[in-house]
Coordinates of C-alpha atoms and ligand atoms in Angstrom, one line a residue:
X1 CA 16.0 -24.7 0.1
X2 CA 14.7 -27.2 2.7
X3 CA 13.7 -24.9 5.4
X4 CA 9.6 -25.4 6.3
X5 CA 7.7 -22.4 6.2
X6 CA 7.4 -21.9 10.0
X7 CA 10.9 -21.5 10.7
X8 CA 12.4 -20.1 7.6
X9 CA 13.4 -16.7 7.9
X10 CA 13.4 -14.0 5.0
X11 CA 14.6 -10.5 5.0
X12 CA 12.0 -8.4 3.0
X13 CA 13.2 -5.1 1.1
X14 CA 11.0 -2.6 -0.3
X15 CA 12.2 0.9 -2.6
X16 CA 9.4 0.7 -4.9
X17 CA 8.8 4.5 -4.5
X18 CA 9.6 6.7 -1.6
X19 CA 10.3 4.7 1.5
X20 CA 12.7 2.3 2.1
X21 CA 12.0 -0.4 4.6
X22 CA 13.4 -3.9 5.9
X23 CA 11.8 -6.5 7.5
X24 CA 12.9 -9.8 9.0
X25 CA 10.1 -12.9 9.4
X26 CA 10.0 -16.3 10.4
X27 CA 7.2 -17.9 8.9
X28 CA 4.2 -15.3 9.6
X29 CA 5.6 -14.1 11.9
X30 CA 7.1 -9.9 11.4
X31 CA 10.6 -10.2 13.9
X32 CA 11.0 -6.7 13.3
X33 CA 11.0 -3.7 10.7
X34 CA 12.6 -0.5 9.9
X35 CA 11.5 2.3 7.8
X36 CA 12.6 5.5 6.7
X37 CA 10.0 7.8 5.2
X38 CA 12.0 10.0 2.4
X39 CA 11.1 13.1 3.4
X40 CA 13.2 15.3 1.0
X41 CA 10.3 15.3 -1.4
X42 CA 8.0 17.7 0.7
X43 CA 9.3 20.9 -0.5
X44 CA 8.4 19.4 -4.0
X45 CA 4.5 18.7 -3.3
X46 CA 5.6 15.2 -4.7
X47 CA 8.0 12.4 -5.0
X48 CA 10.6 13.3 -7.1
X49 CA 12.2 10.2 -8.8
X50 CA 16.0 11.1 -8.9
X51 CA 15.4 12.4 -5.6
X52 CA 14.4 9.1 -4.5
X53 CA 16.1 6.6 -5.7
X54 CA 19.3 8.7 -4.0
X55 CA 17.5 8.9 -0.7
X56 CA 17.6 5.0 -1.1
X57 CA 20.8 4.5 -1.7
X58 CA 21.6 6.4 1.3
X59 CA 19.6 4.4 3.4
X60 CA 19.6 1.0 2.1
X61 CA 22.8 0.3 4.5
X62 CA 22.7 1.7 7.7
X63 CA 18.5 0.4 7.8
X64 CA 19.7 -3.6 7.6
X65 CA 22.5 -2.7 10.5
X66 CA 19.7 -1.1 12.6
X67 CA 17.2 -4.3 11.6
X68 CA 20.0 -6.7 12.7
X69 CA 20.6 -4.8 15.8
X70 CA 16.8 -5.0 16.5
X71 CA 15.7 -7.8 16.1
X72 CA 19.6 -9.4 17.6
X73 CA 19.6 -11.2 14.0
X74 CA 22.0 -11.4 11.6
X75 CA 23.1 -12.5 8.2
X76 CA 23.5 -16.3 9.5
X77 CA 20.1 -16.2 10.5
X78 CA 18.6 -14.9 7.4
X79 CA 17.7 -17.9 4.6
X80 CA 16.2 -16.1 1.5
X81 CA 15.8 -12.7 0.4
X82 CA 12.5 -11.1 -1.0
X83 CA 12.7 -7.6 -2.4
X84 CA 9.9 -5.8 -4.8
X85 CA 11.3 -6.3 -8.8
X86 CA 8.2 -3.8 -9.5
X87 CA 6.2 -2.5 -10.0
X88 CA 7.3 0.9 -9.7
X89 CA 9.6 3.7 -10.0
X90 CA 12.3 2.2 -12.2
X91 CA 15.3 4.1 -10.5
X92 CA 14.0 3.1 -7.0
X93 CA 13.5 -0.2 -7.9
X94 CA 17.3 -0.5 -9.2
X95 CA 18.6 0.1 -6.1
X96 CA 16.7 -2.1 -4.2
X97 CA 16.9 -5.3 -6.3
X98 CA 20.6 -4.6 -6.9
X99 CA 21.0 -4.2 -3.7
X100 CA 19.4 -7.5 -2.7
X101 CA 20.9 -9.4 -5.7
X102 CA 24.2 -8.2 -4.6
X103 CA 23.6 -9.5 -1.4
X104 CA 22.3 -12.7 -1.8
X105 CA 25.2 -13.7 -4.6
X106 CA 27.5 -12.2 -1.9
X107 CA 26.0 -14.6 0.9
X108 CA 25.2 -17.5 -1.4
X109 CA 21.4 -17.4 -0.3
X110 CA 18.6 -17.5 -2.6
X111 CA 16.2 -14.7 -4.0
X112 CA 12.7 -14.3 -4.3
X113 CA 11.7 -11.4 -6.8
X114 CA 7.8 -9.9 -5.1
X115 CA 5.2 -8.5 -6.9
X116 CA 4.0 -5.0 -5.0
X117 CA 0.5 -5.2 -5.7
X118 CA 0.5 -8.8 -4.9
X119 CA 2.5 -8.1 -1.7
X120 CA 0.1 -5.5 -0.3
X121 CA -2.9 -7.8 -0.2
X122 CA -0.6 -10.3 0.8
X123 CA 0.1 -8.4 4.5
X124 CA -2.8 -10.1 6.0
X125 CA -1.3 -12.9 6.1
X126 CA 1.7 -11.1 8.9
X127 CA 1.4 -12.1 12.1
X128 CA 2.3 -9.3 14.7
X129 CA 1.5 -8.3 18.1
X130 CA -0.1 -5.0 17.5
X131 CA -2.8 -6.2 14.8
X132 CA -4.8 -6.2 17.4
X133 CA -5.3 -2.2 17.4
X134 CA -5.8 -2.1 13.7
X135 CA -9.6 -3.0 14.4
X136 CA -9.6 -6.4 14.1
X137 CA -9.6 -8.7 16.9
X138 CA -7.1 -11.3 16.5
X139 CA -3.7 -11.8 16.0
X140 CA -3.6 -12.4 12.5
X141 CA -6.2 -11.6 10.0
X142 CA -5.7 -13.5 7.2
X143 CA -9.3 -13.4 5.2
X144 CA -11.3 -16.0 4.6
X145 CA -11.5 -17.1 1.3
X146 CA -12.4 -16.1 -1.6
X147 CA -12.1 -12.6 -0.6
X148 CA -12.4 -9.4 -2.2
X149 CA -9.4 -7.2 -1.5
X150 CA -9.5 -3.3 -2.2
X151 CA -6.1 -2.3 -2.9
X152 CA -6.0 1.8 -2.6
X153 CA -2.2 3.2 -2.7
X154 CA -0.9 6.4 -4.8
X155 CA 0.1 4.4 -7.6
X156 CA -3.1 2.2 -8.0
X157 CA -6.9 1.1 -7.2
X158 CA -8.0 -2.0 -8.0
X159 CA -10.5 -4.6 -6.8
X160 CA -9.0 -8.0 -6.4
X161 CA -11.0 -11.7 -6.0
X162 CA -8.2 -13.7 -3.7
X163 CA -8.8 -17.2 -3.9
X164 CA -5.2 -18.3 -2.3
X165 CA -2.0 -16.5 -1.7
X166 CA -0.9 -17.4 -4.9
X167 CA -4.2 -17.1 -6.8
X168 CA -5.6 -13.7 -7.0
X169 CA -7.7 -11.9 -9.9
X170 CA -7.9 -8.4 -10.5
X171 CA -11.6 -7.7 -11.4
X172 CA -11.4 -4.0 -11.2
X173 CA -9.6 -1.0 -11.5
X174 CA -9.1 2.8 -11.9
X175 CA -9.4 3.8 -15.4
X176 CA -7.2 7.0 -15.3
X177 CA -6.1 8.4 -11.3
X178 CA -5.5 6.1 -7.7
X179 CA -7.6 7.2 -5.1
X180 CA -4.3 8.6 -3.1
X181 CA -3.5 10.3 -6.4
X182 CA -6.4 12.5 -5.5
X183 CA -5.9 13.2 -2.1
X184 CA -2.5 13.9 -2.7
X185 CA -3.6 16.6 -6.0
X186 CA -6.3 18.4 -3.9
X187 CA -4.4 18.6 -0.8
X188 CA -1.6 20.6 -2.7
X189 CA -3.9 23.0 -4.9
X190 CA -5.7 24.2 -0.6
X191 CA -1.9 24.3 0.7
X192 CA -1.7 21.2 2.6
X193 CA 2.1 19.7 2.6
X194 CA 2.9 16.4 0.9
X195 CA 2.1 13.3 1.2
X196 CA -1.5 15.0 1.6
X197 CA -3.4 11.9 2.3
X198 CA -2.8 12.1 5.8
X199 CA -3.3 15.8 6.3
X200 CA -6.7 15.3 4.7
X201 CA -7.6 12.6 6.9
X202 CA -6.5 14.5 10.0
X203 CA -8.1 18.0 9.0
X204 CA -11.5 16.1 8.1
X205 CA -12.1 15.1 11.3
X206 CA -12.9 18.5 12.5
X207 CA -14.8 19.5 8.8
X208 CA -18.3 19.3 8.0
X209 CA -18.4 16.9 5.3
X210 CA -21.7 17.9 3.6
X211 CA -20.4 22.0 3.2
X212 CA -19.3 20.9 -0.6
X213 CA -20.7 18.6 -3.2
X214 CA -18.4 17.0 -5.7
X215 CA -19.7 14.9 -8.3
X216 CA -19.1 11.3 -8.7
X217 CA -18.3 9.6 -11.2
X218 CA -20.6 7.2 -13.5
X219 CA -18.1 4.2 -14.4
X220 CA -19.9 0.9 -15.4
X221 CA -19.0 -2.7 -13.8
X222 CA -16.2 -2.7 -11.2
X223 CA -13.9 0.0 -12.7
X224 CA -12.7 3.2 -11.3
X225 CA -12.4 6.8 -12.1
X226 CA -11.2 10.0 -10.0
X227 CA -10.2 12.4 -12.8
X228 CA -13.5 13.9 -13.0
X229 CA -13.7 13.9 -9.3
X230 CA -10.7 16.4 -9.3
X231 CA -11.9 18.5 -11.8
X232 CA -15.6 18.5 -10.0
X233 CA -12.9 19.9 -7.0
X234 CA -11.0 22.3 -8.4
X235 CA -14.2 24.0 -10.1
X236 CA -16.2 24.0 -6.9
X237 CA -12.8 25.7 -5.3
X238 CA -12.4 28.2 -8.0
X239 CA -16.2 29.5 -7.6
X240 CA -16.0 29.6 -3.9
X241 CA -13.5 31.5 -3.9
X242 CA -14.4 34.0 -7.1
X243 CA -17.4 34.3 -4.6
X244 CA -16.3 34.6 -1.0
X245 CA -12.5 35.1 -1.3
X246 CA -9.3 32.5 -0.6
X247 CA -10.3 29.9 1.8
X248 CA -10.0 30.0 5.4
X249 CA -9.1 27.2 7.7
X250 CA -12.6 26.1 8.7
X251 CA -12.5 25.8 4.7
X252 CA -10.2 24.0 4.5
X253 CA -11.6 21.5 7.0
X254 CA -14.6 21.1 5.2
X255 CA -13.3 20.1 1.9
X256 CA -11.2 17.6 3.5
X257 CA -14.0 16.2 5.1
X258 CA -16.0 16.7 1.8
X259 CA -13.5 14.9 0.0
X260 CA -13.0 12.3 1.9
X261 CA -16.6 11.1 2.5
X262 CA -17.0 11.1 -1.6
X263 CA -13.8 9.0 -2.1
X264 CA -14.7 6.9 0.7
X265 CA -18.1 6.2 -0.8
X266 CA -16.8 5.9 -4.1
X267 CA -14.4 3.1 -2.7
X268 CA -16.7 1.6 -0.7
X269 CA -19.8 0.9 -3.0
X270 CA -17.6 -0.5 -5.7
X271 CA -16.0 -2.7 -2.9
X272 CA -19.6 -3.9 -1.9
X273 CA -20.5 -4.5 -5.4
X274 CA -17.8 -6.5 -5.9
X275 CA -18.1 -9.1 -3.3
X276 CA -22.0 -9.6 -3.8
X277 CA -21.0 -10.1 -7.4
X278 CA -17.9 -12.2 -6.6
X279 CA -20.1 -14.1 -3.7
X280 CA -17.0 -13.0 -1.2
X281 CA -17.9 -12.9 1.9
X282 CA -14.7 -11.7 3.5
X283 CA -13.1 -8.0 2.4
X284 CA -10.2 -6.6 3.1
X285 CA -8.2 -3.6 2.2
X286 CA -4.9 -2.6 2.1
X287 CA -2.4 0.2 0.4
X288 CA -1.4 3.4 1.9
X289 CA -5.3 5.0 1.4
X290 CA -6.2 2.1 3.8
X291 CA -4.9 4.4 6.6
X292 CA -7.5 6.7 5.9
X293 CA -9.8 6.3 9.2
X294 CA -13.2 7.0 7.2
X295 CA -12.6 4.7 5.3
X296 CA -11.3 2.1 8.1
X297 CA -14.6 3.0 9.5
X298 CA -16.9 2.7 6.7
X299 CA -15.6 -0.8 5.9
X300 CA -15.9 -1.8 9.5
X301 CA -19.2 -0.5 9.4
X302 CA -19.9 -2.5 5.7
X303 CA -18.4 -5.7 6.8
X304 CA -20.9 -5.2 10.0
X305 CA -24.4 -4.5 7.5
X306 CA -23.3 -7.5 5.1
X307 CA -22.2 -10.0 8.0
X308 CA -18.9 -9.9 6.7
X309 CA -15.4 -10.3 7.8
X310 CA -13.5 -7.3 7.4
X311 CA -9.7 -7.4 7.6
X312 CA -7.7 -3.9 7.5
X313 CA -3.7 -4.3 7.9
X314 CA -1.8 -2.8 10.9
X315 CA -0.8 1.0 10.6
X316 CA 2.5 0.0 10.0
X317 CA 2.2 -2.7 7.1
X318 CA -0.5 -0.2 5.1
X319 CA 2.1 1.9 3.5
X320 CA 5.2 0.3 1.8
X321 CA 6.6 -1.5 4.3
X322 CA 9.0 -5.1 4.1
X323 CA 7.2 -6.9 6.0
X324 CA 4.4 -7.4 2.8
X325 CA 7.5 -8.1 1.0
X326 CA 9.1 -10.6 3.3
X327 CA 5.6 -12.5 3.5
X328 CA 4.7 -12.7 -0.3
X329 CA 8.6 -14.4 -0.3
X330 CA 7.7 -17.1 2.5
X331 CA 4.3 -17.5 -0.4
X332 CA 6.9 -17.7 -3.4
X333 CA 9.6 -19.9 -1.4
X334 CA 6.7 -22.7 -0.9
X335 CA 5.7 -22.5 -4.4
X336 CA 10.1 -22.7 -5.5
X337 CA 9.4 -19.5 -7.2
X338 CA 13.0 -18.5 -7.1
X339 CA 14.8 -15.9 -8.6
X340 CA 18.0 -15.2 -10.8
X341 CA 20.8 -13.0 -10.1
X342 CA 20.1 -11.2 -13.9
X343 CA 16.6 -10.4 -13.0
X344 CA 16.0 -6.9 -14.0
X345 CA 14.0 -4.9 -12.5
X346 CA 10.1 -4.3 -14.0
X347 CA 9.0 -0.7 -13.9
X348 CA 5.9 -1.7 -15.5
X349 CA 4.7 -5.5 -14.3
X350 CA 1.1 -6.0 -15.7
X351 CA -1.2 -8.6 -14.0
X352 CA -0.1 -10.7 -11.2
Ligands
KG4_401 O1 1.0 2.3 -0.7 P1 1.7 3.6 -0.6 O2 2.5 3.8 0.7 O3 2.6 3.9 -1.8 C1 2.3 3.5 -3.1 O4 2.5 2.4 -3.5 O5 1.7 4.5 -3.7 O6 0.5 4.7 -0.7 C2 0.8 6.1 -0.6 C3 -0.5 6.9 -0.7 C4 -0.3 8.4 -0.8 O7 -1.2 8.8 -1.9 C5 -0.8 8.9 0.5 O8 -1.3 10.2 0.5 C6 -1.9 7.9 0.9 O9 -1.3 6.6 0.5 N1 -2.2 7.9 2.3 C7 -3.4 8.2 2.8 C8 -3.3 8.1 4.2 N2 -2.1 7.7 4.5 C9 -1.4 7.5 3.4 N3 -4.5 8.6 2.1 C10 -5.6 9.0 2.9 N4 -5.6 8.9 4.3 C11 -4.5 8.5 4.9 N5 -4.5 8.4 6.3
ZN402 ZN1 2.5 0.4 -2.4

């Protein structure tokens, strides 16, 4: 394809897990992008796989009409298509990638197969207009590199040194749970609906975040671990209430607040360690956690003590969005990392 970078536009399609979403860029720049959030997996306390890869298929239409009637683009306009091969849930992922792969054999255009992981660190790199209320001050925030990139999501935690778009290094990661696995476990054993990462963050802010002590845990080097973390919960829980009886709401408050502050600290002291040790002097983070406002707030405030740059994404491009997607295929289209039509999709995709 002989498009250059700055003009060629690429529809991005993510179904990894439980949202679909379509995005349309040219070059860095996000045209426009719908989303729908699958919310049939609420009354389940979790995302159901059947459930969602359904949900997709139902979606996966009538969300490219409404992006085309958004952004007044349409399938002339569109060059390549990137959509997420993995990882992730595998049924999700089929409909997705067939979906693209049917599309692109049926419009002759050419397909670039994304990496998730890759393509959440990646969404720094997306221009838009309304970066500039994610914290940061400019229009794009692209990180100075190297950088160290804390990528928190439900599926994942892992530190990763970025030395280019294309050249990235995981040099951490969780050795059993993801951070969002444990907001989302706690939330459902005090009641709080699903996904609970956002109810925590909401009910924390009027908590008191010292009423509970939860141990953390003692994990050498850059790893990870938030199994223990639960259990330190759900024992602290279970004698509170053997002792004082169910939980109230100011309870509830305060254990999200609790919660939060020790993930957050957790996160963030591992992320510091990181870059000292990596000699980074920019960090960002990005996944679905990095909507979590303490922890927005302690990297600001990090990034501030350290005379770092700190680059958090857009509300909009921290969960699974196809924008990321859309921008990790501009990366793989300069690099002729193209893809087949038989390219199946990978559940499990080690490494990046
Ligand atoms: O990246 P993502 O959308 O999907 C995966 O690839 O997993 O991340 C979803 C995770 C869920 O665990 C959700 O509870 C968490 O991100 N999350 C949050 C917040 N918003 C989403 N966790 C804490 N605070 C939030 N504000
Ligand atoms: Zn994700």
């Amino acid at each position: 394809m002989t498009s250059p970078f700055s003009t060629r536009v690429i529809l991005g399609v993510e179904s990894s897990c439980d949202d679909t979403s379509m995005a349309l860029l040219r070059g860095h720049k996000l045209l426009g992008q719908v989303d729908v959030a699958q919310l049939v997996h609420a009354q389940y306390g979790g995302v159901v796989p059947e459930l969602a890869s359904r949900a997709h298929q139902l979606h996966i239409a009538p969300i490219l009409e409404a992006l085309f009637e958004k952004t007044g683009l349409g399938w002339d306009d569109v060059d390549a298509i990137a959509y997420t091969r993995g990882p992730g849930l595998h049924g999700s992922l089929l409909v997705g990638s067939a979906w693209a792969r049917s599309a692109a054999w049926a419009r002759g255009i050419p397909l670039l197969p994304v990496h998730h992981m890759r393509a959440h660190i990646l969404a720094h790199w997306i221009e838009h207009d309304t970066l500039a209320i994610s914290g940061t001050s400019s229009i794009q925030s692209a990180p100075g590199l190297p950088a160290m990139g804390l990528t928190v999501s439900g599926g994942h935690t892992q530190l990763v040194r970025i030395d280019s778009p294309w050249a990235m290094e995981v040099v951490g990661t969780t050795l059993d749970d993801a951070a969002g696995e444990a907001f989302d476990k706690v939330a459902k054993w005090i009641g709080l609906p699903y996904p609970g990462g956002p109810e925590i963050d909401r009910r924390a802010a009027s908590g008191d975040a010292s009423a509970y002590t939860f141990s953390k845990p003692s994990v050498g080097g850059l790893d990870f671990s938030f199994s223990g973390l639960k259990t330190s919960v759900l024992n602290t829980l279970r004698k509170a209430i053997d002792r004082d009886g169910p939980l109230v709401d100011a309870d509830i408050d305060n254990v999200c607040a609790s919660l939060q502050k020790t993930i957050v600290e957790i996160l963030v002291e591992q992320l510091e360690r990181a870059a000292e040790k990596h000699g980074c002097k920019s960090i960002a983070i990005q996944g679905g956690v990095s909507a979590n406002s303490g922890l927005r707030k302690a990297v600001l405030e990090l990034g501030k003590k350290q005379g770092w740059s700190v680059h958090i994404p857009p509300m909009l491009c921290c969960t699974d969005n196809g924008a990321m997607i859309a921008m990790t295929g501009q990366f793989m289209a300069e690099k002729d990392q193209w893809g087949r039509l038989d390219d199946a999709p990978l559940a499990r995709w080690p490494g990046f």
